[in-house]
């Protein structure tokens, strides 16, 4: 699984990072940064939960194809 | 007895977070979501901004879809609740539950009479209609100067419309306090928005589509388009006669519980403070916090950690980004922790810097988590 963050949409509300600090953090400008290029399997559920609470829908969840 | 069949009524962020939390808590029974909407869950936050301006569409605002094992039933309103029989009634038939989450949110409050087709902004449908009307209008009156009304004003002004905001009190003061409220208003006024404060209710003029308002002193204001942004009304009609306690919303305790095996979260709720006071917090983060607490209580009962509000809200308008943690409507002059109001970027604390009860970041890039940490000294002092 991969998370695609639209940093232009992000308004720095930090709900993603509150929900899943292992997956999301905010940089010095309070804009979201992903901690993993590909989300480790054990963090997938948390990553999704973090993506779903974003009030401006700046985070997309992408399922990678099998070989990835 | 552990739960096997949880029904969530509602199709927005409180409902979605409840489902998410059930999964995080490893609930492995059935989850059914009943939503009266045509479209899957989306965020309302951009409806007063990009979607209204026409630069974003529904595709930009849908929330990450639920997993396939969740039975999401769109266009399926709950019409009644039978707590005794543990059944939610819908036009498509009864749905049994052994755990129920009430997350039916709220709808826009209206001012007009039955013959008036009033413009409001709550749902995606409302937004599409308003977007098209706005595109065709050259002037607009917005009744109500809360976050929503002022955000609509900002978007309309950016589209070049002639904008008037009418309210009973100076817009935003009740939310942001007079200092920041005044600052945002002066930026709005400089941007060309006319603000009219009237000391009595307004009447919408014109039917079916209102094209003006009458103030208490008899003054008439006219525009191509009138938008009501006068608050919201919890969607509780389907709970009438069910025994669920209703008092300007579904009354919940500090665990977001309503009745045995019934919890509620989000804009539909009012929270009992124990001393007879009821508080309501119709904001995004509150819906998320409550939904999580509600599911913990549903699964773990008294042992569950109670709801703890993050007390965070924000608004974006007229190029200003305002983030607030703590109590709304901070009184008096703030302590400036960083920047300055005059320079347009500031971090402000009330009543002082040592034990702030409210912190506001105005065009100041401080992550909300950091703002919340600034509040902490109070929590410790109170404990
Ligand atoms: C334009 C706009 C901008 C906003 N901006 C902000 C912001 O910047 N920051 C902020 O904190 N908050 C903002 N809010 C408020 C925020 O959107 C709400 O607090 C949040 O949506 C509450 O979520 P909820 O799930 O409790 O209720 P709602 O979003 O109201 O969702 C309730 C859901 O239940 C459904 N429903 C209702 N009745 C039934 C029924 N009988 N059966 C089945 N389904 C039913 C509804 O169709 C809806 O899907 C904004 C709101 C609007 C309208
Ligand atoms: S929740 Fe959304 S807006 Fe907030 S920091 Fe994360 S990506 Fe940005």
Coordinates of C-alpha atoms and ligand atoms in Angstrom, one line a residue:
Chain A
X1 CA 0.0 0.0 0.0
X2 CA 1.1 3.5 -0.8
X3 CA -0.2 6.8 0.5
X4 CA -0.2 9.7 -1.9
X5 CA -0.2 13.0 -0.1
X6 CA -1.2 16.2 -1.9
X7 CA 1.0 18.7 -0.1
X8 CA -0.7 21.6 -1.9
X9 CA -4.1 20.6 -0.4
X10 CA -2.7 19.8 3.1
X11 CA -3.6 22.6 5.6
X12 CA -1.6 21.2 8.4
X13 CA -4.4 20.1 10.7
X14 CA -2.4 17.2 11.8
X15 CA -5.2 14.7 12.3
X16 CA -3.3 12.2 10.2
X17 CA -0.2 12.4 12.4
X18 CA -2.3 12.2 15.5
X19 CA -4.0 9.1 14.3
X20 CA -0.9 7.3 12.8
X21 CA 2.3 9.0 13.9
X22 CA 4.2 6.0 12.5
X23 CA 3.1 6.9 9.0
X24 CA 2.6 10.7 8.9
X25 CA 4.5 13.6 10.4
X26 CA 4.3 17.4 9.8
X27 CA 7.3 19.3 8.6
X28 CA 8.4 22.7 9.9
X29 CA 5.8 24.4 7.8
X30 CA 3.2 22.1 9.3
X31 CA 2.7 20.3 6.0
X32 CA 2.3 16.5 5.9
X33 CA 5.3 14.3 5.2
X34 CA 5.1 10.5 4.7
X35 CA 7.6 8.4 6.7
X36 CA 7.5 5.5 4.2
X37 CA 7.6 5.3 0.4
X38 CA 5.6 2.1 0.7
X39 CA 3.6 1.5 3.9
X40 CA 4.8 -1.5 5.8
X41 CA 2.1 -4.2 6.0
X42 CA 1.7 -3.9 9.7
X43 CA 1.0 -0.2 9.5
X44 CA -1.5 -0.4 6.6
X45 CA -4.6 -0.2 8.8
X46 CA -3.3 2.8 10.7
X47 CA -2.2 4.4 7.5
X48 CA -5.8 4.1 6.1
X49 CA -7.3 5.4 9.3
X50 CA -5.0 8.4 9.1
X51 CA -5.9 9.1 5.5
X52 CA -9.6 8.9 6.2
X53 CA -9.7 11.6 8.9
X54 CA -8.1 14.3 6.8
X55 CA -10.6 17.1 6.6
X56 CA -9.4 18.3 3.3
X57 CA -9.1 14.9 1.6
X58 CA -5.4 15.5 0.9
X59 CA -4.4 11.8 1.4
X60 CA -5.2 9.0 -1.0
X61 CA -4.7 5.3 -0.4
X62 CA -3.3 3.4 -3.3
X63 CA -3.1 -0.4 -3.4
X64 CA 0.1 -1.5 -5.1
X65 CA 0.0 -4.3 -7.6
X66 CA 1.1 -7.8 -6.4
X67 CA 4.7 -7.7 -7.5
X68 CA 5.4 -4.5 -5.5
Chain B
X1 CA -22.1 -10.9 25.3
X2 CA -19.8 -9.6 22.6
X3 CA -21.3 -7.7 19.7
X4 CA -21.8 -9.4 16.3
X5 CA -23.7 -6.9 14.3
X6 CA -23.0 -3.1 14.6
X7 CA -25.1 -0.7 12.6
X8 CA -23.9 2.8 12.0
X9 CA -26.4 5.4 10.9
X10 CA -25.0 8.3 9.0
X11 CA -22.7 8.8 6.0
X12 CA -20.1 11.3 7.0
X13 CA -17.0 11.7 9.1
X14 CA -18.5 10.5 12.4
X15 CA -19.9 7.4 10.8
X16 CA -16.7 6.7 8.9
X17 CA -14.5 7.2 12.0
X18 CA -16.7 4.8 13.9
X19 CA -16.2 2.1 11.3
X20 CA -12.5 2.8 11.2
X21 CA -12.3 2.5 15.0
X22 CA -14.3 -0.8 15.0
X23 CA -11.6 -2.2 12.7
X24 CA -8.7 -0.8 14.7
X25 CA -10.2 -2.4 17.8
X26 CA -10.3 -5.7 15.9
X27 CA -14.1 -6.0 15.9
X28 CA -14.7 -8.9 13.5
X29 CA -18.5 -8.9 13.4
X30 CA -20.7 -7.4 10.7
X31 CA -20.7 -3.6 10.1
X32 CA -23.6 -2.0 8.2
X33 CA -23.7 1.7 7.4
X34 CA -27.0 3.3 6.6
X35 CA -26.6 6.7 4.8
X36 CA -29.4 8.7 3.2
X37 CA -26.9 10.4 0.8
X38 CA -26.5 9.6 -2.9
X39 CA -22.8 9.7 -2.7
X40 CA -20.2 7.9 -0.6
X41 CA -18.7 9.8 2.4
X42 CA -17.0 13.1 1.5
X43 CA -15.7 16.0 3.5
X44 CA -17.8 19.1 3.8
X45 CA -14.9 21.3 4.7
X46 CA -14.0 22.3 1.1
X47 CA -17.7 23.0 0.3
X48 CA -17.4 26.6 1.3
X49 CA -14.1 27.0 -0.5
X50 CA -12.8 25.1 -3.5
X51 CA -16.0 23.3 -4.4
X52 CA -18.1 26.5 -4.1
X53 CA -15.5 28.4 -6.2
X54 CA -15.8 25.7 -8.9
X55 CA -12.2 24.7 -8.7
X56 CA -12.8 21.3 -7.0
X57 CA -15.3 18.6 -7.7
X58 CA -16.8 15.7 -5.7
X59 CA -13.9 13.6 -6.8
X60 CA -11.5 15.8 -4.9
X61 CA -13.4 15.6 -1.6
X62 CA -14.5 12.0 -1.2
X63 CA -12.9 10.3 1.8
X64 CA -10.9 7.2 1.3
X65 CA -13.5 4.4 0.6
X66 CA -14.5 1.9 3.1
X67 CA -13.2 -1.6 2.8
X68 CA -15.4 -4.1 0.9
X69 CA -16.4 -6.0 4.0
X70 CA -18.4 -3.0 5.3
X71 CA -21.9 -3.0 4.0
X72 CA -22.4 0.6 3.0
X73 CA -26.1 1.3 2.0
X74 CA -26.5 4.6 0.3
X75 CA -29.9 6.2 -0.2
X76 CA -31.1 4.4 2.9
X77 CA -32.4 6.7 5.5
X78 CA -33.2 5.5 9.0
X79 CA -36.8 6.4 9.6
X80 CA -37.3 5.0 13.2
X81 CA -35.6 3.3 16.0
X82 CA -37.0 0.5 18.2
X83 CA -34.6 0.1 21.1
X84 CA -36.5 -2.7 22.7
X85 CA -36.4 -4.9 19.5
X86 CA -32.9 -3.5 18.5
X87 CA -34.1 -2.6 15.1
X88 CA -33.5 0.4 12.8
X89 CA -36.3 0.9 10.4
X90 CA -35.7 2.0 6.8
X91 CA -37.9 2.2 3.7
X92 CA -36.0 -0.9 2.5
X93 CA -37.0 -2.8 5.6
X94 CA -35.8 -3.3 9.2
X95 CA -32.1 -3.7 10.1
X96 CA -31.3 -5.5 13.2
X97 CA -28.3 -4.6 15.4
X98 CA -26.8 -5.5 18.7
X99 CA -24.7 -2.4 18.7
X100 CA -25.8 0.9 17.3
X101 CA -23.9 4.1 16.4
X102 CA -26.0 7.2 15.8
X103 CA -24.1 9.6 13.6
X104 CA -26.8 11.4 11.6
X105 CA -25.2 14.8 12.0
X106 CA -27.0 18.0 11.3
X107 CA -28.6 19.9 8.4
X108 CA -28.7 23.7 7.7
X109 CA -31.0 25.8 9.8
X110 CA -33.4 27.8 7.7
X111 CA -35.0 31.1 8.2
X112 CA -37.5 31.3 5.4
X113 CA -41.2 30.3 5.2
X114 CA -42.6 27.3 3.4
X115 CA -43.0 29.2 0.1
X116 CA -39.4 30.2 0.0
X117 CA -36.6 28.1 -1.6
X118 CA -33.8 29.2 0.6
X119 CA -30.1 28.8 -0.3
X120 CA -28.1 27.0 2.4
X121 CA -24.8 25.2 2.4
X122 CA -24.5 21.8 4.1
X123 CA -24.4 19.0 1.6
X124 CA -22.7 18.5 -1.7
X125 CA -26.1 19.0 -3.4
X126 CA -26.5 22.3 -1.7
X127 CA -23.1 23.3 -2.8
X128 CA -23.6 22.4 -6.4
X129 CA -26.8 24.5 -6.5
X130 CA -25.2 27.4 -4.7
X131 CA -22.1 27.3 -6.9
X132 CA -24.3 27.6 -10.0
X133 CA -26.4 30.4 -8.5
X134 CA -23.3 32.2 -7.4
X135 CA -21.8 32.0 -10.9
X136 CA -24.8 33.6 -12.3
X137 CA -25.2 36.4 -9.6
X138 CA -23.3 39.6 -9.3
X139 CA -24.4 40.4 -5.8
X140 CA -25.0 38.2 -2.7
X141 CA -26.2 38.7 0.8
X142 CA -25.1 36.2 3.4
X143 CA -27.2 36.0 6.5
X144 CA -25.0 34.8 9.4
X145 CA -21.3 35.6 10.0
X146 CA -20.0 32.5 11.7
X147 CA -17.2 30.4 10.1
X148 CA -19.5 29.2 7.4
X149 CA -21.0 32.5 6.4
X150 CA -17.6 34.3 6.4
X151 CA -16.0 31.5 4.3
X152 CA -18.8 31.8 1.8
X153 CA -18.3 35.6 1.8
X154 CA -14.6 35.1 1.2
X155 CA -15.2 32.7 -1.7
X156 CA -17.9 34.9 -3.3
X157 CA -15.7 38.0 -3.0
X158 CA -12.8 36.1 -4.6
X159 CA -15.2 35.4 -7.5
X160 CA -15.7 39.2 -7.8
X161 CA -19.2 39.3 -6.4
X162 CA -20.6 42.2 -4.4
X163 CA -20.8 40.7 -0.9
X164 CA -22.8 41.8 2.1
X165 CA -22.8 39.8 5.4
X166 CA -25.6 40.5 7.9
X167 CA -25.5 39.3 11.5
X168 CA -26.8 40.1 14.9
X169 CA -23.3 40.6 16.3
X170 CA -20.0 41.4 14.7
X171 CA -19.1 38.3 12.7
X172 CA -16.7 35.8 14.3
X173 CA -16.4 37.5 17.7
X174 CA -18.4 34.8 19.4
X175 CA -15.9 32.2 18.0
X176 CA -12.5 33.9 17.8
X177 CA -13.0 36.7 20.3
X178 CA -13.0 40.4 19.5
X179 CA -9.2 40.8 18.8
X180 CA -8.9 38.1 16.1
X181 CA -12.5 38.5 15.1
X182 CA -11.8 42.2 14.5
X183 CA -8.7 41.5 12.6
X184 CA -10.4 39.1 10.2
X185 CA -13.3 41.5 9.7
X186 CA -10.9 44.3 8.9
X187 CA -9.2 42.1 6.2
X188 CA -12.7 41.2 4.9
X189 CA -13.8 44.8 4.8
X190 CA -10.6 45.8 3.0
X191 CA -11.3 43.0 0.5
X192 CA -14.6 44.8 -0.2
X193 CA -17.1 42.9 1.9
X194 CA -19.9 45.0 3.5
X195 CA -20.7 44.0 7.1
X196 CA -24.1 44.9 8.5
X197 CA -24.8 44.3 12.2
X198 CA -28.4 44.5 13.1
X199 CA -29.9 44.1 16.6
X200 CA -32.8 41.9 15.7
X201 CA -33.7 38.9 13.5
X202 CA -33.9 39.4 9.7
X203 CA -36.7 38.4 7.4
X204 CA -36.1 36.9 4.0
X205 CA -37.9 38.8 1.2
X206 CA -39.0 37.3 -2.1
X207 CA -40.5 34.0 -3.0
X208 CA -39.9 31.4 -4.1
X209 CA -36.2 32.5 -4.3
X210 CA -35.3 35.2 -1.7
X211 CA -33.7 38.2 -3.2
X212 CA -33.5 40.4 -0.2
X213 CA -33.7 40.7 3.6
X214 CA -35.6 43.1 5.9
X215 CA -33.8 44.2 9.0
X216 CA -35.7 45.0 12.3
X217 CA -35.6 48.7 11.6
X218 CA -37.4 48.2 8.3
X219 CA -34.4 48.6 6.1
X220 CA -34.4 46.5 3.0
X221 CA -31.2 45.1 1.5
X222 CA -31.4 43.5 -2.0
X223 CA -29.1 41.1 -4.0
X224 CA -29.3 38.6 -6.8
X225 CA -28.7 35.8 -4.3
X226 CA -29.4 35.4 -0.5
X227 CA -27.6 32.7 1.4
X228 CA -28.6 31.6 4.9
X229 CA -25.6 30.5 7.1
X230 CA -27.4 30.6 10.4
X231 CA -26.3 27.4 12.1
X232 CA -27.4 23.8 11.9
X233 CA -30.1 21.6 13.3
X234 CA -29.3 18.0 14.5
X235 CA -31.0 15.2 12.5
X236 CA -33.0 13.5 15.2
X237 CA -36.5 13.2 13.8
X238 CA -36.0 9.5 13.2
X239 CA -35.4 9.0 16.9
X240 CA -38.7 10.6 18.0
X241 CA -40.6 8.3 20.4
X242 CA -37.7 5.9 20.6
X243 CA -36.9 6.8 24.2
X244 CA -33.5 8.3 23.2
X245 CA -33.1 11.5 25.2
X246 CA -33.3 14.5 22.9
X247 CA -32.4 18.0 23.9
X248 CA -31.2 20.0 21.0
X249 CA -29.5 16.8 19.8
X250 CA -29.0 13.3 21.1
X251 CA -27.8 13.6 24.7
X252 CA -24.6 11.6 25.4
X253 CA -22.5 11.0 28.5
X254 CA -18.7 11.4 28.7
X255 CA -18.3 8.0 26.9
X256 CA -20.7 9.1 24.1
X257 CA -23.3 6.6 25.4
X258 CA -27.0 7.0 24.8
X259 CA -28.6 3.7 26.1
X260 CA -27.3 0.2 26.6
X261 CA -25.5 -0.8 23.3
X262 CA -26.3 2.6 21.8
X263 CA -23.8 5.3 21.3
X264 CA -23.7 8.6 19.3
X265 CA -21.1 10.9 17.9
X266 CA -20.6 14.1 15.9
X267 CA -22.8 17.0 15.1
X268 CA -26.0 15.1 16.1
X269 CA -24.9 15.1 19.8
X270 CA -25.1 17.3 22.8
X271 CA -22.9 16.3 25.7
X272 CA -24.2 16.2 29.2
X273 CA -21.6 17.9 31.5
X274 CA -23.1 16.2 34.6
X275 CA -24.1 19.5 36.2
X276 CA -27.2 19.9 34.0
X277 CA -25.3 21.8 31.3
X278 CA -25.3 20.5 27.8
X279 CA -22.6 21.5 25.3
X280 CA -22.4 21.0 21.6
X281 CA -19.3 21.2 19.5
X282 CA -20.2 20.8 15.8
X283 CA -16.7 20.6 14.4
X284 CA -14.7 18.0 12.4
X285 CA -12.2 17.0 15.1
X286 CA -15.0 16.7 17.6
X287 CA -16.8 14.3 15.4
X288 CA -13.6 12.2 15.1
X289 CA -12.9 12.3 18.8
X290 CA -16.4 11.4 19.7
X291 CA -16.7 8.6 17.2
X292 CA -13.5 7.0 18.7
X293 CA -14.8 7.3 22.3
X294 CA -18.2 6.0 21.3
X295 CA -16.7 2.8 19.8
X296 CA -14.4 2.3 22.7
X297 CA -17.5 2.6 25.0
X298 CA -19.6 0.3 22.8
X299 CA -16.9 -2.4 22.9
X300 CA -15.4 -2.0 26.4
X301 CA -18.1 -0.3 28.5
X302 CA -17.1 1.6 31.6
X303 CA -13.4 0.6 31.3
X304 CA -13.1 2.5 28.0
X305 CA -11.2 5.8 28.1
X306 CA -13.8 8.6 28.1
X307 CA -14.1 11.2 25.4
X308 CA -11.4 13.9 25.7
X309 CA -12.1 16.8 23.4
X310 CA -9.1 18.1 21.4
X311 CA -10.8 21.5 21.3
X312 CA -9.4 22.2 17.9
X313 CA -11.1 24.2 15.1
X314 CA -10.0 26.4 12.3
X315 CA -11.2 28.6 9.5
X316 CA -9.6 29.8 6.2
X317 CA -10.9 33.0 4.7
X318 CA -9.6 36.1 3.0
X319 CA -6.1 34.7 2.8
X320 CA -6.1 34.2 6.6
X321 CA -5.5 30.8 8.1
X322 CA -6.8 30.7 11.7
X323 CA -6.2 27.7 13.9
X324 CA -7.7 27.7 17.5
X325 CA -7.2 25.3 20.4
X326 CA -9.0 25.6 23.7
X327 CA -12.0 27.6 24.6
X328 CA -13.9 29.6 22.0
X329 CA -14.4 33.4 22.3
X330 CA -11.2 34.3 24.2
X331 CA -11.8 37.5 26.2
X332 CA -9.6 40.6 26.3
X333 CA -6.1 41.2 25.0
X334 CA -3.9 38.2 24.2
X335 CA -0.3 37.7 25.0
X336 CA 1.7 37.6 21.8
X337 CA 3.9 34.4 21.9
X338 CA 5.4 35.0 18.4
X339 CA 5.0 37.3 15.4
X340 CA 2.6 40.2 15.5
X341 CA -1.0 40.9 14.5
X342 CA 0.1 44.0 12.5
X343 CA 2.6 42.0 10.5
X344 CA -0.2 39.4 9.7
X345 CA 1.4 36.4 11.4
X346 CA 1.0 35.8 15.1
X347 CA 0.7 33.2 17.8
X348 CA -1.6 34.4 20.5
X349 CA -2.5 33.2 24.0
X350 CA -5.3 34.0 26.4
X351 CA -5.5 34.9 29.2
X352 CA -1.7 34.8 29.6
X353 CA 1.3 32.8 28.5
X354 CA 1.7 30.7 31.6
X355 CA -1.6 29.0 31.7
X356 CA -3.4 29.7 28.4
X357 CA -7.0 28.5 27.9
X358 CA -7.0 29.5 24.3
X359 CA -4.2 29.7 21.7
X360 CA -4.7 31.0 18.2
X361 CA -2.3 30.7 15.3
X362 CA -3.1 33.3 12.7
X363 CA -1.2 32.7 9.5
X364 CA 1.4 31.1 11.7
X365 CA 2.7 27.7 10.7
X366 CA 2.5 26.0 14.1
X367 CA 1.2 22.4 13.9
X368 CA -2.0 21.9 16.0
X369 CA -0.3 19.3 18.1
X370 CA 2.1 22.0 19.2
X371 CA -0.7 24.4 19.9
X372 CA -2.3 21.8 22.1
X373 CA 0.9 21.3 24.0
X374 CA 0.9 25.1 24.8
X375 CA -2.5 24.6 26.5
X376 CA -1.2 21.8 28.7
X377 CA -0.1 23.9 31.7
X378 CA -3.8 24.7 32.4
X379 CA -4.8 21.1 32.3
X380 CA -2.1 20.4 34.9
X381 CA -3.0 23.3 37.0
X382 CA -6.6 22.2 37.0
X383 CA -5.8 18.6 37.9
Ligands
LIG1 C1 -19.4 24.1 4.2 C2 -18.9 23.5 5.6 C3 -17.6 23.8 6.0 C4 -17.1 23.3 7.2 N1 -15.9 23.6 7.5 C5 -15.4 23.2 8.7 C6 -14.1 23.5 9.1 O1 -13.3 24.2 8.4 N2 -13.7 23.0 10.3 C7 -14.5 22.2 11.1 O2 -14.0 21.7 12.2 N3 -15.7 21.9 10.7 C8 -16.2 22.3 9.6 N4 -17.5 22.0 9.2 C9 -18.3 21.2 10.1 C10 -18.0 19.7 9.8 O3 -18.2 19.4 8.5 C11 -19.0 18.9 10.7 O4 -18.6 19.1 12.1 C12 -18.9 17.4 10.4 O5 -19.3 17.2 9.1 C13 -19.7 16.6 11.3 O6 -19.8 15.3 10.9 P1 -20.9 14.3 11.3 O7 -20.6 13.0 10.7 O8 -21.2 14.3 12.8 O9 -22.3 14.9 10.7 P2 -22.6 15.2 9.2 O10 -21.4 15.6 8.4 O11 -23.8 16.2 9.2 O12 -23.1 13.8 8.6 C14 -24.3 13.2 8.9 C15 -24.6 12.1 7.9 O13 -25.7 11.4 8.3 C16 -26.6 11.4 7.2 N5 -28.0 11.2 7.7 C17 -28.7 12.2 8.3 N6 -29.9 11.7 8.7 C18 -29.9 10.4 8.3 C19 -30.9 9.3 8.5 N7 -32.0 9.5 9.1 N8 -30.5 8.1 8.0 C20 -29.3 7.9 7.4 N9 -28.4 8.8 7.3 C21 -28.7 10.1 7.7 C22 -26.4 12.6 6.4 O14 -26.8 12.6 5.1 C23 -24.8 12.7 6.5 O15 -24.2 11.8 5.6 C24 -18.0 22.5 8.0 C25 -19.3 22.3 7.6 C26 -19.8 22.7 6.4 C27 -21.2 22.4 6.0
LIG2 S1 -4.9 15.6 8.2 FE1 -4.8 16.3 6.1 S2 -4.6 18.6 6.3 FE2 -4.1 17.6 8.2 S3 -1.9 17.4 8.2 FE3 -2.7 15.5 7.5 S4 -2.8 15.7 5.3 FE4 -2.5 17.7 6.1

